[in-house]
Every structure is written in C-alpha cells, then in structure tokens.
Short mmCIF file of N, CA and C in Angstrom, two decimals:
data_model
loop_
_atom_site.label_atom_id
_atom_site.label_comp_id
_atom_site.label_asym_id
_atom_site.label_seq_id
_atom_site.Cartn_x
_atom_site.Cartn_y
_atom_site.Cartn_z
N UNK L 175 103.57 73.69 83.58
CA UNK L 175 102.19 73.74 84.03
C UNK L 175 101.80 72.39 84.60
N UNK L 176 100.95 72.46 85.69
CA UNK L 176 100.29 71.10 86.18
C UNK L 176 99.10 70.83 85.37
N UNK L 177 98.81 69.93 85.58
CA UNK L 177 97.19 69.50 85.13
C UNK L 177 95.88 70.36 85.15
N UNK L 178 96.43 71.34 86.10
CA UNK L 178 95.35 72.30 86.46
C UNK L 178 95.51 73.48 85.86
N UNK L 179 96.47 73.51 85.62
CA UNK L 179 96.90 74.90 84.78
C UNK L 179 96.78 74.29 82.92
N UNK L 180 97.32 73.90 82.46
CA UNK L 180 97.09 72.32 81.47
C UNK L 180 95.05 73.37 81.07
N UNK L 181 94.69 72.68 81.78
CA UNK L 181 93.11 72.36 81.87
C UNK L 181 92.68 73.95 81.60
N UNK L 182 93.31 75.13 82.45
CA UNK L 182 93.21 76.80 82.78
C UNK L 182 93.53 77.39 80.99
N UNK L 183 94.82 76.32 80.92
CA UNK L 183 95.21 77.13 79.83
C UNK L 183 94.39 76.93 77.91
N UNK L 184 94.06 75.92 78.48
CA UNK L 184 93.19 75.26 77.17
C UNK L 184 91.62 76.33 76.81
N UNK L 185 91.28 76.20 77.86
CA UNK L 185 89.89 76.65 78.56
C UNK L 185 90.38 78.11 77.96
N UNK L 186 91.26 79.20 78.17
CA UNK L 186 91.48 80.46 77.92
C UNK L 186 91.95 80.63 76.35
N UNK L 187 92.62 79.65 75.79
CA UNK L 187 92.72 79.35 74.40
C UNK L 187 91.61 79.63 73.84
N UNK L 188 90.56 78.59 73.93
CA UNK L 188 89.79 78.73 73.23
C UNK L 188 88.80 79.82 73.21
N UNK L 189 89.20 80.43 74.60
CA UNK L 189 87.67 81.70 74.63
C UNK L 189 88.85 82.69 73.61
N UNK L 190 89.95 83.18 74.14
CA UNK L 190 90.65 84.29 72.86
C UNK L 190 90.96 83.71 71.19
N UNK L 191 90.82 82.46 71.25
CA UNK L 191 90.48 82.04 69.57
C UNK L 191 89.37 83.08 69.10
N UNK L 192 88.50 83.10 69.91
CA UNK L 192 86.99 83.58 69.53
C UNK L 192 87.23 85.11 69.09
N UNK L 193 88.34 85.64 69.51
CA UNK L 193 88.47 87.25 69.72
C UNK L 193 89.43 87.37 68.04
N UNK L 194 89.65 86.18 66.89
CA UNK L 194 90.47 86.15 65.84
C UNK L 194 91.44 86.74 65.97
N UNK L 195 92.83 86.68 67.00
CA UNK L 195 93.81 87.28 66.89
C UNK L 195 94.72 86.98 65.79
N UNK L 196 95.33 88.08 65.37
CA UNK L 196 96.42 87.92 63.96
C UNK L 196 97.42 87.81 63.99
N UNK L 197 98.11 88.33 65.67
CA UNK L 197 99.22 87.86 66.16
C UNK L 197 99.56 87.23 67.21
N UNK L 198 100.32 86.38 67.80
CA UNK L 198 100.43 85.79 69.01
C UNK L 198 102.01 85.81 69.30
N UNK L 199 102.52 86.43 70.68
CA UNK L 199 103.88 86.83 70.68
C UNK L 199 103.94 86.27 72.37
N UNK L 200 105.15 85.80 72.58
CA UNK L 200 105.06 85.35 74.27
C UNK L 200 106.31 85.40 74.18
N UNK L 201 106.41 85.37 76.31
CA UNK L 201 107.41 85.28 76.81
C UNK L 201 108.24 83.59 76.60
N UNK L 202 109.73 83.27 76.45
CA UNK L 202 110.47 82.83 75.52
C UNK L 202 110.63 81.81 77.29
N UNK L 203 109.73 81.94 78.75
CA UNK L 203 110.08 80.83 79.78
C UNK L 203 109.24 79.44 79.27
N UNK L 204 109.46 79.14 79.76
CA UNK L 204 108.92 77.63 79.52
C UNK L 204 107.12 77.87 79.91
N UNK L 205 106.89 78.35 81.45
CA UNK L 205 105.43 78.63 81.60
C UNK L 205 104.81 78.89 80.29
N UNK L 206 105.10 80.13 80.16
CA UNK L 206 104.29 81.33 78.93
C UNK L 206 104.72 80.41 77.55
N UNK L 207 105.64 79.43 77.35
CA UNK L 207 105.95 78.89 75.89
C UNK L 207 104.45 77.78 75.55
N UNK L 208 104.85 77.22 77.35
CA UNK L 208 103.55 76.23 77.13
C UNK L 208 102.44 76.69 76.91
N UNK L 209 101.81 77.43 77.82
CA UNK L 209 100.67 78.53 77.83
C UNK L 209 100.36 78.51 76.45
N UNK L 210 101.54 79.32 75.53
CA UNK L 210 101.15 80.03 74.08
C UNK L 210 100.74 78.63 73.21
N UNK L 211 101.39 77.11 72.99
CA UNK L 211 101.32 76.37 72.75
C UNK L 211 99.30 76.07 72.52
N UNK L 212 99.23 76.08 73.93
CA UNK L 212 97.55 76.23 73.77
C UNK L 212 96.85 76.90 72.88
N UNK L 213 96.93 78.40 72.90
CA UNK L 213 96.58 79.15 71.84
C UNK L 213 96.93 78.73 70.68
N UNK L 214 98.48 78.68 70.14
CA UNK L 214 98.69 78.13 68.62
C UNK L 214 97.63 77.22 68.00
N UNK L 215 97.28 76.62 68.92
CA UNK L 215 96.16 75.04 68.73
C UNK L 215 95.30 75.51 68.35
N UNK L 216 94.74 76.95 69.28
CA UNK L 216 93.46 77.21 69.17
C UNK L 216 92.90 78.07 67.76
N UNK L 217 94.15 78.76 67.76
CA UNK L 217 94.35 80.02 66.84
C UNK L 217 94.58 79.72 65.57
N UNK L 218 95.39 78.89 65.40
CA UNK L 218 96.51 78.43 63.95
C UNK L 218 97.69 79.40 63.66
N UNK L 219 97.69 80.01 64.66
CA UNK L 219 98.70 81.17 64.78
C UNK L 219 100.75 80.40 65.40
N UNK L 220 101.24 80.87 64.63
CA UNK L 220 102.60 80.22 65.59
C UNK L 220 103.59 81.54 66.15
N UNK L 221 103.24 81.32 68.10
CA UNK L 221 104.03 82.08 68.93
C UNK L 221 104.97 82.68 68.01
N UNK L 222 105.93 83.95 68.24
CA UNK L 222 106.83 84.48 68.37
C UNK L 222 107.14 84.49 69.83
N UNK L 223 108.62 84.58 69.77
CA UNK L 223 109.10 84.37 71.34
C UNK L 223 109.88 85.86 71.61
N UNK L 224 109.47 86.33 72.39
CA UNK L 224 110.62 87.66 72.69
C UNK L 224 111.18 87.98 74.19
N UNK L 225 112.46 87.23 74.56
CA UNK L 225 112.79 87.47 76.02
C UNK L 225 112.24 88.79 76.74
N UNK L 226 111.79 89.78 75.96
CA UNK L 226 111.50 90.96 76.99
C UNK L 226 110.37 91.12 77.89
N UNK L 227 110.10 90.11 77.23
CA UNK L 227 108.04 89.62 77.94
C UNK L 227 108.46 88.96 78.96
N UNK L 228 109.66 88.45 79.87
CA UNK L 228 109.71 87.52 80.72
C UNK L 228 109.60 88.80 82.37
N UNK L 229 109.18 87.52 82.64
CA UNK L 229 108.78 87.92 84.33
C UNK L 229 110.00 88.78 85.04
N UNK L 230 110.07 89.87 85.66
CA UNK L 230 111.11 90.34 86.38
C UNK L 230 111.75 89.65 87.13
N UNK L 231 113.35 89.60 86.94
CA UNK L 231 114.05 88.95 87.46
C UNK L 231 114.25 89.51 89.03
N UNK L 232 113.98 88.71 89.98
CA UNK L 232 113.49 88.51 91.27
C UNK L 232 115.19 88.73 92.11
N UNK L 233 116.45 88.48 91.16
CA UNK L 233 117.34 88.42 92.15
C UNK L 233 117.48 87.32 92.86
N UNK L 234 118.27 87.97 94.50
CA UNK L 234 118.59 86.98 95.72
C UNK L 234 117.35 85.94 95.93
N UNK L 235 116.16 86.47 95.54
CA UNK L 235 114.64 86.05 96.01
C UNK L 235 114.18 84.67 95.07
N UNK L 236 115.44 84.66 93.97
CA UNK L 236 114.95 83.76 92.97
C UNK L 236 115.10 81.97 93.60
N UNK L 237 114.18 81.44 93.03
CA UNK L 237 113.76 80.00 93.59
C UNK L 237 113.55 79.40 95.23
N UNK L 238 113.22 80.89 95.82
CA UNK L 238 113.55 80.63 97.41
C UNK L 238 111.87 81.10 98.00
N UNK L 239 111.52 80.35 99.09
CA UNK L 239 110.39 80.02 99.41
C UNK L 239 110.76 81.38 100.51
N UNK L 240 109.49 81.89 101.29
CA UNK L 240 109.36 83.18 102.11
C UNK L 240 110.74 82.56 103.04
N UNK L 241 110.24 81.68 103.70
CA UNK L 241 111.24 81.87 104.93
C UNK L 241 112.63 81.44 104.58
N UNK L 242 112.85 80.78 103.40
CA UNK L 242 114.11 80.39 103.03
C UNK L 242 114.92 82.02 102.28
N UNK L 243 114.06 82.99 102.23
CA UNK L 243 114.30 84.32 101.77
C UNK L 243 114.71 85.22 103.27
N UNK L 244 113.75 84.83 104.24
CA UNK L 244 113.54 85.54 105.87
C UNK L 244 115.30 84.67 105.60
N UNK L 245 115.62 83.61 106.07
CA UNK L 245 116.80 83.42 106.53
C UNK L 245 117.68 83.88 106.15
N UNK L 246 118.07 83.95 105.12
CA UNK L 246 119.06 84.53 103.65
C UNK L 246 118.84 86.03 104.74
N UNK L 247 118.19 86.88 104.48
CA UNK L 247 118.05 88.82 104.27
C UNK L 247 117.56 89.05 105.71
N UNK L 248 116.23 88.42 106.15
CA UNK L 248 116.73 88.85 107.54
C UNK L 248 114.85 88.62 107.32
N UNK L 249 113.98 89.00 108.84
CA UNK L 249 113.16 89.07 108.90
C UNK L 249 112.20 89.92 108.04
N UNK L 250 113.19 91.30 108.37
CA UNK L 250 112.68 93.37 107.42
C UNK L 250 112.62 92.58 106.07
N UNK L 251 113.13 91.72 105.45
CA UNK L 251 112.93 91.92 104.21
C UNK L 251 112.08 90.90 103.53
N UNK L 252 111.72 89.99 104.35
CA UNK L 252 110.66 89.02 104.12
C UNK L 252 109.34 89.89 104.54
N UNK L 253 109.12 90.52 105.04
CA UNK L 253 107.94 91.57 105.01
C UNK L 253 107.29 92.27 104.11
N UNK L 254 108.62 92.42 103.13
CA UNK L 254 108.13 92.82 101.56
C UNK L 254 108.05 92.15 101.13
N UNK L 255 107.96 90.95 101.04
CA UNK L 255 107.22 89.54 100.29
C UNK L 255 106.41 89.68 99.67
N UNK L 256 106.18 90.01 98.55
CA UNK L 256 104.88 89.58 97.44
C UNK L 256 105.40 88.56 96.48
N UNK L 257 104.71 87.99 95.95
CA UNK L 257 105.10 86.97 94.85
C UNK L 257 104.80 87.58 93.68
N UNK L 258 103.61 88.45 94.06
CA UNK L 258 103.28 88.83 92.56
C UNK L 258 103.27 90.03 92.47
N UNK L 259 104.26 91.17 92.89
CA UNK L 259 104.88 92.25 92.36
C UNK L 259 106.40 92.43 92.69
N UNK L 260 106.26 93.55 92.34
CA UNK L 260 107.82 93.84 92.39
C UNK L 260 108.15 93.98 94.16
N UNK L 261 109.42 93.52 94.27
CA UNK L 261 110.12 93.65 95.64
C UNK L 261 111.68 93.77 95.62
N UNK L 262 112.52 95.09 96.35
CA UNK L 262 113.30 95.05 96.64
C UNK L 262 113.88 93.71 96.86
N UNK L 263 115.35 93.34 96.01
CA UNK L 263 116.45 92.30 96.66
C UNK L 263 117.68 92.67 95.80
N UNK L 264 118.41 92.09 96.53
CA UNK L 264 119.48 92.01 96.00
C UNK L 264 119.96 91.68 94.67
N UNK L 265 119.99 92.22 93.35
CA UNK L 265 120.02 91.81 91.85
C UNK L 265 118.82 91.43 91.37
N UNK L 266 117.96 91.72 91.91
CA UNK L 266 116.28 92.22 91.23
C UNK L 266 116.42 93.49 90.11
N UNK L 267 115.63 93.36 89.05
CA UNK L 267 115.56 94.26 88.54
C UNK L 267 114.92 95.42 89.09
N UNK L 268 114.68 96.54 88.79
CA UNK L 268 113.99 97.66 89.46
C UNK L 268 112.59 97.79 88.33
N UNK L 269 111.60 98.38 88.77
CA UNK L 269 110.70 98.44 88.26
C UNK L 269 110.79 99.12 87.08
N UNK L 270 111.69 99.84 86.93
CA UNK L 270 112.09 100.81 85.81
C UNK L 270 112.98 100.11 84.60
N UNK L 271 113.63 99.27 85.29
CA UNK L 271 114.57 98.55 84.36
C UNK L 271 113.11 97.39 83.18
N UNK L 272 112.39 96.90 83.99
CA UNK L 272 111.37 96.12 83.55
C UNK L 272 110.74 96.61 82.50
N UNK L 273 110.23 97.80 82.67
CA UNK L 273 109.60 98.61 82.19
C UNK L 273 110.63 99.39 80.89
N UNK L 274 111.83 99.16 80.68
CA UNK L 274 112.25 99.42 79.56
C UNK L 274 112.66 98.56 78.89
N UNK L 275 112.29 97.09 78.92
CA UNK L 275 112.49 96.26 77.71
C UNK L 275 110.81 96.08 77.82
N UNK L 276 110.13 95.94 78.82
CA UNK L 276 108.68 95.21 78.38
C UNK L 276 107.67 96.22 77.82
N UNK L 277 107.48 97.50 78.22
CA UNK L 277 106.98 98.31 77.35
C UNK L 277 106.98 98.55 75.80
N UNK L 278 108.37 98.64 75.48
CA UNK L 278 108.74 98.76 74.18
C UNK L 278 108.14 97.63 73.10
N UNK L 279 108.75 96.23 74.17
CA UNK L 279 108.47 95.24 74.02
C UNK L 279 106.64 95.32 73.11
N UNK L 280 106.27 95.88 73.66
CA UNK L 280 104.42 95.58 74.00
C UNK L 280 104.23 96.33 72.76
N UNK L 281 104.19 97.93 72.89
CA UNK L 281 104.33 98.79 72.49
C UNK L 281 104.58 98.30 70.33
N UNK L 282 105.75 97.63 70.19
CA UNK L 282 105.95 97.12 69.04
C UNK L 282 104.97 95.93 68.40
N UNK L 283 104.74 95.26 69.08
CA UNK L 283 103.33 94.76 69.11
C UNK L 283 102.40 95.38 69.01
N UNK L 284 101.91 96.27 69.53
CA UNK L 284 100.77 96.80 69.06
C UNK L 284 100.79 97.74 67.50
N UNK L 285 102.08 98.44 67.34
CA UNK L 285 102.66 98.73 65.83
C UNK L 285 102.19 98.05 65.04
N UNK L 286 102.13 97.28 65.38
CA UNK L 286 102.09 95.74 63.58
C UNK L 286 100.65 95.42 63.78
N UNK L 287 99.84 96.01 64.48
CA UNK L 287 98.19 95.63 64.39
C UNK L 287 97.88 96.69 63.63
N UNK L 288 96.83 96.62 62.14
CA UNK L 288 95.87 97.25 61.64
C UNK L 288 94.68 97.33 62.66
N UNK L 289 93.76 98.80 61.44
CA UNK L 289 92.92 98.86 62.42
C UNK L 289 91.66 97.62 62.51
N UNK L 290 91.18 97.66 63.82
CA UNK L 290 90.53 96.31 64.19
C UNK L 290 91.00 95.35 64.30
N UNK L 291 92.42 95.14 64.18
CA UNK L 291 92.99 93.90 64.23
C UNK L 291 93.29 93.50 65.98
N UNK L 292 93.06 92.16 66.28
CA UNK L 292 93.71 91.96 67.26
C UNK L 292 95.10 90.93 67.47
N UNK L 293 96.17 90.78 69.00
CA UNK L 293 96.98 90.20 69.36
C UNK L 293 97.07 90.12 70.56
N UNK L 294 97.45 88.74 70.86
CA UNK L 294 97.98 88.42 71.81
C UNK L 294 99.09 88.31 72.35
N UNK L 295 99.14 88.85 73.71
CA UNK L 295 100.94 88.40 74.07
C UNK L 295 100.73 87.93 75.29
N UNK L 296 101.30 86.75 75.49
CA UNK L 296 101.64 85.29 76.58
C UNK L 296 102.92 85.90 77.15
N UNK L 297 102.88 86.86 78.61
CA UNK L 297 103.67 87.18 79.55
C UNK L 297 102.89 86.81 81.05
N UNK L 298 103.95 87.12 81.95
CA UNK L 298 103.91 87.01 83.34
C UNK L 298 103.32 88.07 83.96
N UNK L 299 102.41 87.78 85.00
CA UNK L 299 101.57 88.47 86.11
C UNK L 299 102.48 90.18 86.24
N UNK L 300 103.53 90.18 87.25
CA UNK L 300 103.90 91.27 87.73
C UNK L 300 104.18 92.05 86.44
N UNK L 301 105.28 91.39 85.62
CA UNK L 301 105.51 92.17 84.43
C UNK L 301 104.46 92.68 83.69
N UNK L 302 103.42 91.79 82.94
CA UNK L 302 102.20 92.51 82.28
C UNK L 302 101.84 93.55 83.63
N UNK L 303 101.78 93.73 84.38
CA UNK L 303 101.12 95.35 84.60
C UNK L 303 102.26 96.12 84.91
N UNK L 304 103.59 96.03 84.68
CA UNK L 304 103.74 97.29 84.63
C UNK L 304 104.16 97.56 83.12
N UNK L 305 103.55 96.26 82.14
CA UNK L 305 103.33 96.66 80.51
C UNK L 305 102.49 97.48 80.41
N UNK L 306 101.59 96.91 80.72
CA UNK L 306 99.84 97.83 81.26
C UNK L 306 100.09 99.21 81.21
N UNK L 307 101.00 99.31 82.99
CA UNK L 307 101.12 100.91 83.48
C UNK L 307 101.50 102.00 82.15
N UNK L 308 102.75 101.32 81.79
CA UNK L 308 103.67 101.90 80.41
C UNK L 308 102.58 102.33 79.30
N UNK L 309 102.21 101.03 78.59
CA UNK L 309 101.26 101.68 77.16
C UNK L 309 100.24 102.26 77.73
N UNK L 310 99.51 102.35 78.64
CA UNK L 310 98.48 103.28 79.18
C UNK L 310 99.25 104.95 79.35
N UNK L 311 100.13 104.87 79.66
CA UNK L 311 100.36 106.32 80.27
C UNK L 311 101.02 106.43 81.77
N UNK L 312 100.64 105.93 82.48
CA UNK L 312 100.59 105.59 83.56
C UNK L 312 101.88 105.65 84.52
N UNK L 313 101.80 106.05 85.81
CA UNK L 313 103.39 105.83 86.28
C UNK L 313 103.62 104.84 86.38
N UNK L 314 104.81 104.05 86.13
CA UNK L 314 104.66 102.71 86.56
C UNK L 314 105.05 102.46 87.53
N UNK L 315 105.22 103.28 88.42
CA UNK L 315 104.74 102.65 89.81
C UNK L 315 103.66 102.15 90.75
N UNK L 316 102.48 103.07 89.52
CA UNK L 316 101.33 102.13 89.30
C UNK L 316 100.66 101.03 89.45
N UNK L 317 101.86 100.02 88.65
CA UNK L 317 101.49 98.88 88.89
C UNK L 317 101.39 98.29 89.49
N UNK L 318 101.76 98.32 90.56
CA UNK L 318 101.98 97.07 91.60
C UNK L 318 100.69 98.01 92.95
N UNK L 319 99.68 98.48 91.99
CA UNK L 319 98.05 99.00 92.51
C UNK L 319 97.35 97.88 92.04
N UNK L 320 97.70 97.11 90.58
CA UNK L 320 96.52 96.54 89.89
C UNK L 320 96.50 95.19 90.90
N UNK L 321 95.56 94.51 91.14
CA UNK L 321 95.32 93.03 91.71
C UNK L 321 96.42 92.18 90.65
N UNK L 322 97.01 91.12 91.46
CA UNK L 322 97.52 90.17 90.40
C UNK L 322 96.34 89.51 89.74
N UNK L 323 97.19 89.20 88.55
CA UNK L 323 96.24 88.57 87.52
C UNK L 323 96.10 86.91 88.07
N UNK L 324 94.91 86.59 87.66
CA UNK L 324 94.95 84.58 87.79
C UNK L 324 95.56 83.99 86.62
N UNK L 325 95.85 83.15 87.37
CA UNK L 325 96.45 82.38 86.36
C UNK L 325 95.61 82.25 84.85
N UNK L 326 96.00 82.31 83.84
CA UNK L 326 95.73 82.63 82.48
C UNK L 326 94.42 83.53 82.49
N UNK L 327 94.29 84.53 83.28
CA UNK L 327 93.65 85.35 83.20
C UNK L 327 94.19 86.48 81.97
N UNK L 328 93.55 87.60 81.56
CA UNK L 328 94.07 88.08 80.32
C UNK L 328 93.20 89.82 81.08
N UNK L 329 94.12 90.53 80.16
CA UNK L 329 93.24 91.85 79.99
C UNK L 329 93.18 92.30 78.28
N UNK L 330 92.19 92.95 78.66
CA UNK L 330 92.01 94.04 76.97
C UNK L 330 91.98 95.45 76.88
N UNK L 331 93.38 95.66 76.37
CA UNK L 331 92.90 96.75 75.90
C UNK L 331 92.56 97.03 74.60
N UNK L 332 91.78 98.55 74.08
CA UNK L 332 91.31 98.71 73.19
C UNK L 332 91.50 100.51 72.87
N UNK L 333 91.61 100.31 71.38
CA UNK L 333 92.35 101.58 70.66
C UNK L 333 91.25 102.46 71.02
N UNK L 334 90.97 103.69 70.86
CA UNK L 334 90.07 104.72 70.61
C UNK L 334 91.06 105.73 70.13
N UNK L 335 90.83 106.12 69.24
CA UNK L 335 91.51 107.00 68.94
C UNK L 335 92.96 106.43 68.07
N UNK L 336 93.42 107.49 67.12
CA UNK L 336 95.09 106.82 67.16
C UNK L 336 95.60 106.82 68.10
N UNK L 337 96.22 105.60 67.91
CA UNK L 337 97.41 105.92 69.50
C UNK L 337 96.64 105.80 70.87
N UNK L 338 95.64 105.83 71.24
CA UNK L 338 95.03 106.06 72.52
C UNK L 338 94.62 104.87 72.87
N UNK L 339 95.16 104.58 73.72
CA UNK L 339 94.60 102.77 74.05
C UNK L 339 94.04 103.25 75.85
N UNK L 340 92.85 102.21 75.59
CA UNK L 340 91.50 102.32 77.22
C UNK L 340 91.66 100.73 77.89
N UNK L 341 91.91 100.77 79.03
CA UNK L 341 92.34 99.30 79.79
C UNK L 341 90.56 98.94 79.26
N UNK L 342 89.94 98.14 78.75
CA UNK L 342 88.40 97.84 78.87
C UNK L 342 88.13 97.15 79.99
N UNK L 343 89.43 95.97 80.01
CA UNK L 343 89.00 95.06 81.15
C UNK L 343 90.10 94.24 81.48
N UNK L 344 90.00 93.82 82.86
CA UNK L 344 91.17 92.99 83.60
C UNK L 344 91.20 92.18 84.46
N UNK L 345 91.71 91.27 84.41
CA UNK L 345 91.93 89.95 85.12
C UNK L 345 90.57 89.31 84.64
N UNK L 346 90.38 89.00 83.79
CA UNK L 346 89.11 88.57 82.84
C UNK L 346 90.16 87.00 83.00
N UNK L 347 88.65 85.88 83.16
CA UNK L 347 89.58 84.56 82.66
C UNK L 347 88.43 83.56 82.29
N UNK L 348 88.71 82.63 81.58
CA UNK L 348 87.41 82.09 80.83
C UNK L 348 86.01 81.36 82.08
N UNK L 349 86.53 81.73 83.01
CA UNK L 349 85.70 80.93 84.29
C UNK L 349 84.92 81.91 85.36
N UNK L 350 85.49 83.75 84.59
CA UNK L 350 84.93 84.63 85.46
C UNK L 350 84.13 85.55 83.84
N UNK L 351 83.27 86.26 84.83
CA UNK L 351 82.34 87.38 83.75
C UNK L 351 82.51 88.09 83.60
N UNK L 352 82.77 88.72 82.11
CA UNK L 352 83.53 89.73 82.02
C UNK L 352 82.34 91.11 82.69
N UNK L 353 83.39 91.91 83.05
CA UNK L 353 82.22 93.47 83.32
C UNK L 353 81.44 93.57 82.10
N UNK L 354 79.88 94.66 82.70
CA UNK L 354 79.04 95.24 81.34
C UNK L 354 79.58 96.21 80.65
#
C-alpha cells in the first residue's frame, strides 16, 4: 500500500471496528495482509489467512501494463482489458474455477458466525464479487455486472432468514454514504 491507501485503509478500520466483528479472515497477498493489519489494530481481532480469498490469477496478463499485454496477444485482446474483472488470457483462471475455492471459501466463514454475529473478510475487488455472486445465489457470471469496488471499500451482507443472506449494501467506504 502507498500512503494513500495506508491513510484509506486506517480510515475503513476504524468505521468496521464500530460494526464489533468476531471474526477477521483475509486474503494471505501482501495488499489484503496489510489492509487486515489495520483492522487487527482496530478490532483486537488477529487475521486468519486463507489463500482462497486471493485475487484471480490473471495468467499471461500478470504484471503487464495494457499495451505491454496489446504487444504480447495482439490488439483483439487488449480490448478485453479490464483490470477489475475477469478477462480471458492465457493461464487465467476462469470465472468458475474462482468461484470454487472463493465461495466455499466465504461460505465457511459465514458457518462459524452466530446469530447477530458479525465478520470480516480482507479479499480483492474482482474476486469478492464473484464471492458475492456465489453466496447470494446468483450466476456468477453476474459478477463482472457489479461496479468495481474502491479501494477499501466493503459490502454487507445480512442474514434474514436461515441461510438467506440480502446484499444490504455495496461499495460502501468510510468517505462515501451509506444508502437509506
């Protein structure tokens, strides 16, 4: 994280301190380790790390800037350029593959919450929604409908029912208002 993210991530700590989470579980990259670091501070809670929370592996596309990707694959495939969803490449995971470690992933997490209890989990933009798509119901092809998230932006969902979880709200971040 830079200074600015540093500053993003502190700032979002302390507003989900406020929400008394009982668990705190993150992705095991360095981003999301630091990220969770914040919270621990905030929380008194100490991360669990679980590789399945990590960001989809991007493939040919990994550490390569648009046009250093255009040169590599060709023009056609720099067109599907998003940063922050899923895109065809070469040894990318598929959206489906994602979606069967990070769902489960999520999914077990939410297992170990009593009722009213809350948790947090410190993952990556593209991946959290098609966690989202998964414990909602949802196709997960879905996901890559939702807006990317901002940086340490967060969503909530919330139980109704056994078992029945309602997106309440998304891309919430301590510097925007949440909906009424």
């Amino acid at each position: 994280l830079d200074d600015g993210g540093r500053r993003q991530a502190e700032v979002m700590a302390t507003a989900l301190a406020e929400l008394d989470p009982v668990l705190l579980v993150s992705s095991d990259l360095a981003r999301a380790r630091e990220t969770a670091a914040f919270l621990e501070k905030a929380t008194g809670l100490t991360a669990e790390e679980d590789p399945r929370l990590r960001e989809y592996d991007v493939g040919a596309r990994t550490g390569l800037t648009r046009e250093e990707f255009a040169e590599r694959l060709g023009a056609d495939a720099a067109l599907a350029w998003d940063v922050h969803a899923h895109v065809e490449a070469p040894g990318a995971e598929t959206l489906e593959e994602v979606a069967e470690r990070i769902v489960p992933a999520t999914r077990e997490v939410l297992a170990r919450l009593g009722p009213g209890e809350t948790a947090v989990l410190v993952m990556h933009g593209a991946a959290l929604r098609i966690a989202l798509a998964g414990v909602l119901g949802w196709p997960v092809s879905t996901a890559d409908t939702l807006e990317a998230m901002a940086n340490c932006g967060w969503a909530v969902l919330v139980e109704h029912g056994i078992g029945r979880l309602r997106l309440s709200s998304y891309n919430i971040s301590a510097e925007s208002t949440p909906p009424d």
